[in-house]
Short mmCIF file of C-alpha atoms in Angstrom, two decimals:
data_model
loop_
_atom_site.label_atom_id
_atom_site.label_comp_id
_atom_site.label_asym_id
_atom_site.label_seq_id
_atom_site.Cartn_x
_atom_site.Cartn_y
_atom_site.Cartn_z
CA MET A 1 76.33 27.68 -19.61
CA ALA A 2 76.22 31.01 -21.41
CA LEU A 3 76.03 33.98 -19.04
CA LYS A 4 75.73 37.60 -20.03
CA GLN A 5 78.45 39.93 -18.88
CA ILE A 6 77.37 42.17 -16.01
CA LYS A 7 78.07 45.80 -16.68
CA THR A 8 78.80 48.14 -13.79
CA GLN A 9 76.13 50.79 -13.59
CA ARG A 10 76.84 54.34 -12.57
CA ARG A 11 76.02 55.29 -9.04
CA ARG A 12 72.34 55.76 -8.24
CA LEU A 13 71.22 59.37 -8.11
CA ALA A 14 69.52 58.77 -4.76
CA ASP A 15 72.88 57.74 -3.28
CA GLU A 16 74.46 60.95 -4.55
CA VAL A 17 71.69 62.99 -2.90
CA TYR A 18 72.10 61.00 0.32
CA ASP A 19 75.84 61.70 0.42
CA GLN A 20 75.31 65.40 -0.20
CA LEU A 21 72.78 65.63 2.62
CA VAL A 22 75.09 63.76 5.03
CA GLU A 23 77.96 66.08 4.11
CA ALA A 24 75.73 69.13 4.61
CA ILE A 25 74.80 67.89 8.09
CA MET A 26 78.44 67.18 8.96
CA SER A 27 79.55 70.61 7.74
CA ARG A 28 76.69 72.27 9.68
CA ASP A 29 75.08 73.62 6.50
CA ILE A 30 71.93 71.85 7.68
CA SER A 31 71.02 72.73 11.26
CA ALA A 32 68.31 71.69 13.70
CA GLU A 33 66.27 74.73 12.68
CA ASP A 34 66.20 73.86 8.98
CA ARG A 35 63.24 72.15 7.31
CA LEU A 36 64.03 69.90 4.36
CA VAL A 37 61.34 69.84 1.68
CA GLN A 38 61.80 67.46 -1.22
CA GLU A 39 60.40 69.86 -3.83
CA LYS A 40 62.83 72.63 -2.81
CA LEU A 41 65.78 70.25 -2.66
CA ALA A 42 64.93 68.79 -6.06
CA ALA A 43 64.78 72.28 -7.57
CA GLU A 44 68.08 73.24 -5.96
CA LEU A 45 69.78 70.07 -7.22
CA ASN A 46 68.05 70.35 -10.61
CA ILE A 47 66.81 66.76 -10.48
CA SER A 48 63.47 64.99 -10.13
CA ARG A 49 61.83 64.54 -6.74
CA THR A 50 62.10 60.73 -6.74
CA PRO A 51 65.81 60.39 -5.81
CA VAL A 52 65.44 63.19 -3.28
CA ARG A 53 62.50 61.43 -1.68
CA GLU A 54 64.47 58.16 -1.55
CA ALA A 55 67.43 59.88 0.15
CA LEU A 56 65.20 61.62 2.69
CA MET A 57 63.36 58.40 3.49
CA ARG A 58 66.67 56.57 3.95
CA LEU A 59 67.86 59.19 6.41
CA GLU A 60 64.56 58.96 8.26
CA THR A 61 64.89 55.17 8.47
CA GLU A 62 68.41 55.58 9.87
CA GLY A 63 67.13 57.93 12.54
CA VAL A 64 68.93 60.99 11.18
CA LEU A 65 65.76 62.83 10.10
CA GLU A 66 62.20 62.94 11.39
CA VAL A 67 59.01 64.27 9.87
CA ALA A 68 58.50 67.94 10.75
CA ALA A 69 55.15 69.08 12.11
CA SER A 70 54.92 71.70 9.37
CA GLY A 71 55.78 69.21 6.63
CA GLY A 72 59.05 68.01 5.21
CA PHE A 73 61.85 66.71 7.42
CA ARG A 74 64.17 68.03 10.11
CA LEU A 75 67.12 66.67 12.06
CA ALA A 76 65.91 64.09 14.58
CA ARG A 77 66.38 64.76 18.27
CA MET A 78 67.23 61.88 20.59
CA ASP A 79 65.86 61.98 24.11
CA GLN A 80 67.94 61.00 27.14
CA ALA A 81 66.61 57.43 27.17
CA GLU A 82 67.62 56.90 23.53
CA VAL A 83 71.07 58.40 24.15
CA ARG A 84 71.53 56.02 27.09
CA GLN A 85 70.59 53.06 24.89
CA LEU A 86 73.06 54.20 22.25
CA TYR A 87 75.90 54.37 24.76
CA GLN A 88 74.90 51.02 26.26
CA ALA A 89 75.20 49.52 22.78
CA ARG A 90 78.62 51.15 22.40
CA ALA A 91 79.76 49.74 25.74
CA ALA A 92 78.65 46.24 24.72
CA ILE A 93 80.29 46.37 21.29
CA GLU A 94 83.51 48.16 22.17
CA GLY A 95 83.82 46.37 25.51
CA GLN A 96 83.76 43.00 23.76
CA ALA A 97 86.43 44.23 21.33
CA ALA A 98 88.56 45.20 24.34
CA ARG A 99 88.17 41.70 25.79
CA ILE A 100 89.30 40.16 22.49
CA LEU A 101 92.31 42.46 22.29
CA ALA A 102 93.31 41.78 25.89
CA VAL A 103 93.65 38.11 25.00
CA HIS A 104 95.08 38.28 21.50
CA ALA A 105 96.71 41.68 20.87
CA GLU A 106 100.46 41.60 20.29
CA ARG A 107 102.89 44.34 21.21
CA GLU A 108 103.11 45.63 17.63
CA VAL A 109 99.33 46.12 17.55
CA LEU A 110 99.34 48.02 20.84
CA ASP A 111 102.24 50.21 19.70
CA GLY A 112 100.34 50.95 16.49
CA LEU A 113 97.25 51.97 18.47
CA ARG A 114 99.33 54.28 20.66
CA ASP A 115 100.90 55.92 17.59
CA LEU A 116 97.49 56.43 15.98
CA ILE A 117 96.04 57.95 19.18
CA ARG A 118 98.93 60.41 19.49
CA ARG A 119 98.49 61.48 15.85
CA GLU A 120 94.72 61.87 16.09
CA GLU A 121 94.84 63.79 19.38
CA ASN A 122 97.45 66.22 18.05
CA LEU A 123 94.91 68.69 16.65
CA THR A 124 95.62 72.27 15.61
CA ASN A 125 92.73 74.75 15.85
CA PRO A 126 90.24 71.89 15.65
CA THR A 127 86.58 72.20 14.77
CA THR A 128 83.79 70.11 16.30
CA ARG A 129 83.95 67.92 13.22
CA ASP A 130 87.70 67.40 13.77
CA TYR A 131 87.03 66.18 17.31
CA PHE A 132 84.31 63.84 16.05
CA VAL A 133 86.47 62.39 13.27
CA ALA A 134 89.43 61.91 15.62
CA ASN A 135 87.26 60.10 18.17
CA ARG A 136 85.70 57.89 15.53
CA ARG A 137 89.06 56.97 14.00
CA ILE A 138 90.53 56.09 17.40
CA HIS A 139 87.63 53.95 18.53
CA ARG A 140 87.30 52.29 15.13
CA ALA A 141 90.99 51.33 15.20
CA PHE A 142 90.34 49.22 18.31
CA MET A 143 87.44 47.53 16.52
CA VAL A 144 89.52 46.79 13.42
CA GLU A 145 92.33 45.28 15.47
CA ALA A 146 89.85 43.10 17.35
CA GLY A 147 89.26 41.35 14.04
CA ASN A 148 85.54 40.68 14.43
CA LYS A 149 83.66 41.68 11.29
CA PHE A 150 80.25 41.67 12.95
CA LEU A 151 81.33 43.89 15.83
CA LEU A 152 82.87 46.28 13.30
CA ASP A 153 79.64 46.40 11.29
CA MET A 154 77.67 47.26 14.43
CA PHE A 155 80.22 49.94 15.33
CA ASP A 156 79.89 51.50 11.88
CA MET A 157 76.10 51.46 12.18
CA ILE A 158 76.37 53.62 15.32
CA TRP A 159 79.28 55.87 14.38
CA GLY A 160 79.01 56.03 10.62
CA LYS A 161 75.92 58.18 10.24
CA ALA A 162 75.25 61.88 10.27
CA MET A 163 73.16 61.27 13.40
CA ALA A 164 76.32 60.36 15.30
CA PHE A 165 77.88 63.74 14.47
CA HIS A 166 74.65 65.62 15.11
CA LEU A 167 74.48 64.06 18.57
CA PHE A 168 78.22 64.44 19.28
CA SER A 169 78.16 68.14 18.40
CA ALA A 170 76.09 68.87 21.54
CA ILE A 171 79.29 68.32 23.57
CA GLU A 172 80.63 71.64 22.31
CA ASN A 173 78.14 73.28 24.68
CA VAL A 174 80.14 71.91 27.63
CA ASP A 175 83.84 71.30 26.88
CA ILE A 176 84.52 69.37 23.72
CA THR A 177 88.24 69.10 24.51
CA MET A 178 87.25 66.53 27.16
CA SER A 179 86.29 64.14 24.35
CA LEU A 180 89.99 63.54 23.65
CA GLY A 181 93.04 62.91 25.82
CA ASP A 182 92.15 59.71 27.69
CA HIS A 183 92.47 57.09 24.98
CA LEU A 184 95.98 55.89 25.81
CA THR A 185 94.65 54.46 29.07
CA LEU A 186 92.49 52.13 26.98
CA VAL A 187 95.60 50.67 25.37
CA ASP A 188 97.28 50.35 28.76
CA ALA A 189 94.31 48.38 30.08
CA ILE A 190 94.44 46.02 27.09
CA ALA A 191 98.19 45.60 27.54
CA THR A 192 97.66 44.08 31.00
CA GLY A 193 96.07 41.04 29.37
CA ASP A 194 93.33 41.16 32.00
CA VAL A 195 89.98 40.93 30.19
CA THR A 196 88.07 42.25 33.20
CA GLU A 197 90.27 45.33 33.52
CA ALA A 198 90.06 45.98 29.77
CA LEU A 199 86.26 45.71 29.82
CA GLU A 200 85.87 47.91 32.89
CA THR A 201 88.24 50.57 31.53
CA PHE A 202 86.36 50.78 28.22
CA THR A 203 83.01 50.82 30.01
CA SER A 204 84.15 53.66 32.30
CA HIS A 205 85.48 55.60 29.31
CA ILE A 206 82.19 55.27 27.43
CA GLN A 207 80.23 56.16 30.58
CA ALA A 208 82.26 59.38 30.86
CA GLY A 209 81.35 60.12 27.25
CA PHE A 210 77.69 59.54 28.02
CA ASP A 211 77.82 61.90 31.03
CA LEU A 212 79.46 64.57 28.87
CA GLN A 213 76.86 64.01 26.15
CA ILE A 214 73.96 64.43 28.56
CA GLU A 215 75.43 67.64 29.96
CA GLY A 216 75.75 68.98 26.43
CA LEU A 217 72.15 68.15 25.61
CA LYS A 218 70.97 69.82 28.81
CA GLU A 219 72.75 73.00 27.75
CA VAL A 220 70.99 72.82 24.38
CA ASP A 221 67.64 72.59 26.19
CA ARG A 222 68.48 75.66 28.28
CA ASP A 223 69.22 77.81 25.21
#
């Protein structure tokens, strides 16, 4: 059978636009007050409107953007019910990873998690983005060590988008330092080998994050 060699194509322009928009959201260059119009973005990037439209539509599909009343797009706002559902999904996914680790994790794995947590929580003059990245790296490390590809994919779907940072950043209106400092207790719970204790400890930790998140969003509403 004669097959033609497949040549690697350069990255799609729409993907480049998508990455730039995500980075702009993460760096706070795009705020909740900004309106994103494809014609203006295309002119600024000096490209056609098609890849810009594709990138904007992708972000809308992912829940990062929503259609603005005045046209174009703006950062999507999650209501309290949606935030609760998000944290319930986190509790289900990360709680199951904790159960797996409680049964299978060896001492070297737990020591590695403790070392990573100490490194990530040792922040100097941190920004909101630093807190977000540290939290994501810590929680993702548990998922990686659990060794379940499908749980990890679901984790990345929740944590890997600009929406996750946009939502997380509301915590700075309360006390963002509270988002770090309690992760070693998660390792201690896993180390007991008790799947119920591991699950309950993770669930309580995520519930505390939800409570902090809601308080932050309430402060945003008051402003």
